[in-house]
Amino acid sequence: MNMKIARHPLDAAQRAAEKQLEGSERRPTLVKRMSSLKVVAVVKESTAHAQFSVKIVLSFLQVVAPISNVYGGVNWPKVFRQYSGVFQFLASNPLLVIMPSCLHNSFTLNAYQSFLFSAVLPLGLLMLLGAKFLVSKSLVTSETQRSSLEAGLIRNAAFVVFLLHPSACTSIFKLLRPCVEVCLGVGDEECSMYYAVATLAAIVYAGVLPIYLARLLYRHRPNSIRPSSAHSAQGDGAASSMHRGLCFFLEGYKPHNYYWEVVEMYRKLALTSMVLFIDSKHHGQLMFALVVSIIALAAHTHTKPYPVSCVGEYYLQLSALAAIVVIFLAGTVAQAQQDSGGSGSDNNTIAAILVMCAASVWIVIIGRVVVKSLLQGSMADGEDTPRDNMADTLPHDQGTNEYIDVEVVDDSNWTPNLMDTTTTTST
């Protein structure tokens, strides 16, 4: 007697549940791996944006900090001089921080001593970086590690040039301007030697260095604007290391504006060094600085050298350039009051405007942090948990509803490049 036993519907449901459970065992691990990679990418991109913001702030301070010393024809308000003096080490002789002249007269540096220190300091730091690189290179055998060391050396050297170039040029041009106190107590031959050394340094720092940097940036400009036949030039290790090292100057700008850091270098050179050759007793200095600042502000708004992903940095630089324009306008008013018999330093309105402009970058940065925190908090309240959102996007088999294994590429050496507007995802 043949009997056919029908399977209960619960058996099919149980097998389906077991299959789903088997597929879901791989799900937490895969979600965790993809979530960790996503967090690493976000952290690296945030770090790159933070570094670019620091560059903008430092460039602003390199112009604002030495204003009271460079533009000596204006009786700047005391509160503004005190505020700018806090950041004096960023734009003047760093030795002033550790050797204040108020302690003893022997700590005072004349123009020639300040020139020597400011001109030799960048060279000394570059030599130390080179020595460290040679020692580190001798301890590694992998070509990848050596390439990374070369890129790090170039990037550190770029930072030294960025940080100390304005102060070095200021000290050099101070020695070149017509002044009698440098040559007091010395012979004509020694005085001529001072000017000869300063002239040579001015040619190197203000002429050769920016031109050579522009040539390097042109040779290692982004591939998106290079001819197709020139893409292979980036393939060798030396070119790749140079390109990664020069990213300190390239990152944060659009590919077609790869040269913008050189433009910024000449802007700071004009406002802190070239202006020293103009007589400070008249309005010529401030008018020259005002024209240069307005041109820089107009070029920034017209060119828009930052990509869409750096919209925050764009407005930070816009506020910094606008603040510099207002500072020179206020200085022009203070000098006009001074010429008419008054004292620009006694005007509380001018003092308040100057301090607000000098602190504008900090206000913008704090405002960005607050707004970003509020937006992230509101988005977190209205979204599901990140794990659920990530799991819903995982690839799965439409027939069995099982999740498919995905090979996740973990490139720990990846560095977010703010110049590229496209992103490639490896799956």
XYZ file of C-alpha atoms in Angstrom:
427
model
C 0.000 0.000 0.000
C 1.631 3.161 -1.213
C 1.065 6.175 0.894
C 2.062 9.698 -0.163
C 2.839 11.898 2.784
C 2.422 15.601 2.110
C 4.972 17.928 3.619
C 3.648 20.435 6.013
C 3.934 24.062 4.923
C 5.947 24.718 8.050
C 8.779 22.574 6.636
C 9.205 24.870 3.637
C 9.093 27.905 5.888
C 11.741 26.353 8.130
C 14.053 25.626 5.209
C 13.627 29.193 3.947
C 14.411 30.511 7.404
C 17.529 28.358 7.653
C 18.748 29.541 4.239
C 18.155 33.169 5.208
C 19.973 32.611 8.482
C 22.900 31.049 6.645
C 23.133 34.043 4.325
C 22.754 36.506 7.146
C 25.745 35.030 8.987
C 28.024 36.753 6.453
C 26.021 39.956 6.564
C 27.337 41.524 9.825
C 30.985 40.942 8.863
C 30.531 42.438 5.404
C 28.601 45.413 6.754
C 31.250 45.988 9.383
C 34.059 45.942 6.827
C 32.286 48.341 4.482
C 31.314 50.628 7.357
C 34.911 50.806 8.611
C 36.208 51.682 5.146
C 33.561 54.351 4.779
C 34.531 55.871 8.133
C 38.233 55.877 7.165
C 37.440 57.628 3.876
C 35.341 60.261 5.640
C 38.047 60.874 8.246
C 40.748 61.277 5.583
C 38.599 63.669 3.583
C 37.806 65.712 6.711
C 41.524 65.847 7.544
C 42.319 67.161 4.063
C 39.670 69.888 4.400
C 41.041 70.819 7.847
C 44.592 71.115 6.475
C 43.393 73.356 3.667
C 41.564 75.588 6.171
C 44.752 75.842 8.245
C 46.637 77.019 5.141
C 44.057 79.754 4.575
C 44.283 80.918 8.190
C 48.091 80.946 8.124
C 48.111 82.959 4.886
C 45.767 85.491 6.478
C 47.954 85.808 9.592
C 51.107 86.147 7.496
C 49.639 89.354 6.072
C 47.881 90.743 9.153
C 50.520 90.033 11.819
C 53.331 92.274 10.429
C 51.056 95.170 9.376
C 52.010 97.421 12.313
C 55.738 96.959 11.520
C 55.604 97.052 7.725
C 53.201 100.006 7.509
C 55.000 102.158 10.049
C 53.529 105.429 8.801
C 50.193 104.654 10.451
C 49.630 105.023 14.181
C 47.707 101.781 14.545
C 45.452 101.400 17.602
C 47.128 99.753 20.560
C 44.588 96.948 20.855
C 45.145 96.014 17.208
C 48.916 96.023 17.653
C 48.571 93.775 20.680
C 46.322 91.352 18.823
C 48.599 91.154 15.776
C 51.637 90.821 18.028
C 50.303 87.509 19.340
C 50.811 86.008 15.884
C 54.015 87.890 15.133
C 56.075 84.687 15.050
C 54.163 83.601 11.936
C 55.195 86.588 9.874
C 58.334 88.058 11.388
C 61.618 86.893 12.831
C 60.863 83.851 15.037
C 63.853 84.799 17.182
C 61.787 87.716 18.554
C 59.671 85.207 20.447
C 62.567 83.655 22.368
C 64.830 86.743 22.528
C 62.642 89.743 23.538
C 64.470 93.045 23.455
C 62.632 94.198 26.587
C 64.797 91.911 28.755
C 68.156 93.291 27.648
C 69.472 95.583 24.954
C 71.838 92.894 23.706
C 68.824 90.872 22.564
C 67.911 93.494 19.962
C 68.583 92.444 16.377
C 69.525 94.946 13.740
C 68.300 94.668 10.162
C 71.321 92.687 8.963
C 71.173 90.141 11.821
C 67.448 89.691 11.287
C 68.090 89.201 7.579
C 70.736 86.543 8.189
C 68.547 84.602 10.582
C 65.442 84.743 8.373
C 67.379 83.778 5.248
C 69.342 80.939 6.847
C 66.480 79.430 8.869
C 64.597 77.909 5.872
C 67.839 76.537 4.446
C 68.758 75.001 7.800
C 65.368 73.335 8.172
C 65.574 71.962 4.625
C 69.001 70.519 5.379
C 67.673 68.832 8.517
C 64.791 67.339 6.526
C 67.243 66.086 3.918
C 69.453 64.477 6.557
C 66.476 62.784 8.175
C 65.374 61.514 4.777
C 68.793 60.002 4.014
C 68.890 58.221 7.361
C 65.358 56.880 6.982
C 65.986 55.825 3.383
C 69.009 53.772 4.387
C 66.874 51.782 6.836
C 64.235 50.647 4.333
C 64.547 48.328 1.350
C 61.090 48.472 -0.190
C 60.654 50.781 -3.176
C 57.162 51.644 -1.968
C 58.494 52.818 1.385
C 61.232 54.825 -0.276
C 58.708 56.468 -2.556
C 56.600 57.367 0.467
C 59.652 58.842 2.204
C 60.452 60.957 -0.859
C 56.881 62.228 -1.043
C 56.979 63.075 2.675
C 60.270 64.945 2.255
C 58.880 67.042 -0.607
C 55.678 67.758 1.300
C 57.564 68.857 4.436
C 59.851 71.040 2.336
C 56.794 72.606 0.709
C 55.381 73.410 4.156
C 58.656 75.061 5.221
C 58.626 77.226 2.095
C 54.971 78.115 2.601
C 55.464 79.061 6.258
C 58.771 80.955 6.156
C 58.854 82.504 2.674
C 56.919 85.719 3.590
C 59.004 86.432 6.710
C 62.283 85.785 4.880
C 61.312 88.148 2.056
C 60.255 90.833 4.540
C 63.632 90.740 6.306
C 65.481 90.791 2.969
C 63.558 93.757 1.585
C 63.959 95.680 4.858
C 67.691 95.513 4.351
C 67.427 96.637 0.726
C 65.297 99.721 1.311
C 67.125 103.038 1.743
C 68.018 103.259 5.425
C 71.092 104.634 7.162
C 70.901 102.723 10.457
C 72.177 99.504 8.882
C 75.460 101.048 7.790
C 76.116 103.129 10.907
C 79.480 102.291 12.428
C 80.693 100.214 9.491
C 82.789 101.031 6.482
C 81.581 101.537 2.955
C 82.957 98.175 1.837
C 81.108 96.291 4.570
C 77.920 98.222 3.861
C 78.221 97.365 0.170
C 78.661 93.717 1.128
C 75.405 93.874 3.119
C 73.488 95.129 0.124
C 75.159 92.649 -2.245
C 74.202 89.669 -0.057
C 70.669 90.999 0.414
C 70.290 91.546 -3.345
C 71.370 87.983 -4.063
C 68.950 86.659 -1.458
C 66.130 88.771 -2.899
C 66.759 87.337 -6.370
C 66.635 83.768 -5.003
C 63.681 84.115 -2.619
C 61.489 86.578 -4.508
C 62.418 85.652 -8.070
C 63.881 82.191 -8.603
C 61.892 80.312 -5.958
C 58.348 81.266 -7.102
C 59.251 80.724 -10.772
C 60.778 77.324 -10.048
C 57.711 76.358 -8.001
C 55.437 77.409 -10.874
C 57.489 75.239 -13.242
C 57.184 72.227 -10.907
C 53.440 72.693 -10.563
C 53.091 72.906 -14.321
C 55.072 69.716 -14.878
C 53.075 67.830 -12.241
C 49.687 69.361 -12.891
C 46.622 67.072 -12.649
C 46.199 64.451 -15.352
C 42.722 65.725 -16.230
C 44.217 68.785 -17.952
C 47.323 67.106 -19.360
C 47.576 65.811 -22.936
C 46.951 62.090 -23.190
C 50.504 61.512 -24.390
C 51.867 63.077 -21.189
C 49.996 60.821 -18.769
C 52.765 58.265 -18.865
C 55.152 60.791 -17.322
C 53.425 60.249 -13.993
C 54.094 56.531 -14.062
C 57.686 56.397 -12.824
C 58.433 56.454 -9.119
C 60.281 59.797 -9.044
C 57.469 61.655 -10.812
C 54.863 59.975 -8.629
C 56.724 60.949 -5.440
C 57.093 64.537 -6.644
C 53.415 64.730 -7.548
C 52.315 63.420 -4.147
C 54.695 65.773 -2.363
C 53.489 68.789 -4.334
C 49.906 67.987 -3.351
C 50.532 70.378 -0.452
C 50.351 73.169 -3.042
C 47.882 71.471 -5.396
C 45.180 70.094 -3.132
C 42.150 72.239 -2.569
C 42.218 73.844 -6.020
C 40.484 72.979 -9.244
C 42.679 71.152 -11.779
C 42.822 74.196 -14.056
C 43.875 76.397 -11.103
C 46.866 74.281 -10.091
C 49.051 77.441 -10.163
C 46.980 79.390 -7.617
C 49.398 78.868 -4.736
C 52.031 80.805 -6.696
C 49.515 83.642 -7.116
C 48.988 83.617 -3.339
C 52.751 83.681 -2.818
C 53.123 86.831 -4.915
C 50.125 88.440 -3.185
C 51.761 87.991 0.219
C 55.092 89.116 -1.225
C 53.543 92.361 -2.489
C 51.711 93.135 0.773
C 54.576 92.337 3.163
C 57.799 93.011 1.224
C 57.487 94.991 -2.016
C 55.484 97.668 -0.246
C 58.571 98.511 1.858
C 60.084 100.432 -1.061
C 57.214 102.962 -0.917
C 57.517 105.914 1.437
C 55.506 105.181 4.567
C 55.030 108.853 5.471
C 52.412 109.335 2.772
C 49.396 107.344 1.642
C 51.326 105.523 -1.066
C 51.926 102.373 0.971
C 48.318 101.904 2.014
C 46.966 102.781 -1.424
C 49.274 100.219 -3.039
C 48.231 97.565 -0.503
C 44.575 98.456 -0.946
C 44.758 98.097 -4.746
C 46.553 94.739 -4.478
C 44.009 93.470 -1.939
C 41.030 94.533 -4.054
C 42.538 92.842 -7.131
C 43.106 89.663 -5.108
C 39.510 89.714 -3.842
C 38.134 90.257 -7.351
C 40.321 87.484 -8.781
C 39.135 85.097 -6.076
C 35.451 85.789 -6.693
C 35.830 85.700 -10.486
C 38.095 82.663 -10.818
C 36.610 80.580 -7.977
C 39.707 78.367 -7.759
C 38.172 75.951 -5.238
C 36.014 72.959 -6.272
C 32.429 72.479 -5.119
C 33.570 70.141 -2.342
C 35.545 73.054 -0.812
C 32.716 75.559 -0.642
C 33.435 76.154 3.054
C 37.079 76.943 2.340
C 36.002 79.230 -0.517
C 33.965 81.427 1.823
C 36.697 81.292 4.476
C 39.226 82.696 1.990
C 36.634 85.201 0.757
C 36.133 86.510 4.294
C 39.909 86.685 4.840
C 40.509 88.703 1.663
C 37.570 91.015 2.408
C 38.863 91.557 5.954
C 42.290 92.575 4.617
C 40.642 95.113 2.304
C 38.716 96.618 5.222
C 41.865 96.709 7.385
C 43.736 98.775 4.805
C 40.695 101.026 4.348
C 40.601 101.617 8.114
C 44.351 102.255 8.085
C 43.882 104.862 5.348
C 41.262 106.643 7.471
C 43.507 106.492 10.543
C 46.435 107.957 8.591
C 44.194 110.723 7.212
C 43.137 111.616 10.750
C 46.777 111.536 11.785
C 47.770 113.911 8.965
C 44.976 116.327 9.930
C 46.342 116.684 13.440
C 44.443 113.927 15.175
C 45.537 110.482 16.301
C 44.171 107.453 14.516
C 44.924 105.297 17.530
C 42.407 107.256 19.646
C 39.459 106.354 17.421
C 37.613 103.538 19.148
C 35.516 102.849 16.055
C 38.594 102.208 13.912
C 40.084 100.031 16.646
C 36.913 97.942 16.881
C 36.758 97.525 13.084
C 40.390 96.451 12.911
C 40.037 93.888 15.707
C 36.834 92.471 14.211
C 38.490 92.106 10.809
C 41.575 90.503 12.317
C 39.362 87.998 14.157
C 37.039 87.387 11.207
C 38.624 84.078 10.176
C 38.143 82.672 13.670
C 34.515 83.791 13.660
C 33.918 82.084 10.301
C 35.599 78.862 11.465
C 33.576 78.725 14.684
C 30.389 79.431 12.736
C 31.168 76.619 10.296
C 31.741 74.155 13.129
C 28.498 75.118 14.867
C 26.419 74.945 11.672
C 27.970 71.620 10.675
C 27.259 70.147 14.110
C 23.646 71.278 13.974
C 23.153 69.855 10.483
C 24.709 66.532 11.437
C 22.517 66.339 14.528
C 19.335 67.015 12.557
C 20.297 64.462 9.900
C 21.042 61.840 12.530
C 17.606 62.346 14.102
C 15.791 61.854 10.792
C 17.709 58.863 9.427
C 17.766 55.165 10.226
C 20.789 53.552 11.804
C 23.828 53.493 9.502
C 24.000 49.716 9.721
C 20.481 49.246 8.364
C 21.086 51.713 5.552
C 24.317 49.969 4.640
C 22.708 46.528 4.684
C 19.908 47.581 2.357
C 22.418 48.595 -0.286
C 24.376 45.325 -0.249
C 24.116 43.249 -3.470
C 21.906 40.199 -3.187
C 20.431 37.472 -5.359
C 16.936 38.403 -6.479
C 15.847 34.725 -6.601
C 17.133 33.465 -3.266
C 17.386 36.839 -1.575
C 20.829 35.795 -0.369
C 23.573 38.348 0.015
C 26.438 37.961 -2.399
C 30.040 38.124 -1.262
C 31.759 41.313 -2.323
C 35.482 41.767 -2.508
C 36.260 44.917 -0.550
C 39.504 46.642 -1.475
C 41.201 48.242 1.523
C 43.714 50.732 0.192
C 45.304 52.142 3.319
C 47.575 54.395 1.281
C 44.683 56.202 -0.359
C 44.721 59.963 0.154
C 41.663 62.103 -0.598
C 42.425 64.453 -3.446
C 40.253 67.546 -3.343
C 41.192 68.419 -6.920
C 39.292 65.532 -8.452
C 35.544 65.840 -8.636
C 35.017 62.160 -9.574
C 35.347 59.201 -7.225
C 36.053 55.604 -8.211
C 34.616 52.808 -6.079
C 36.202 49.370 -6.269
C 33.860 46.458 -5.822
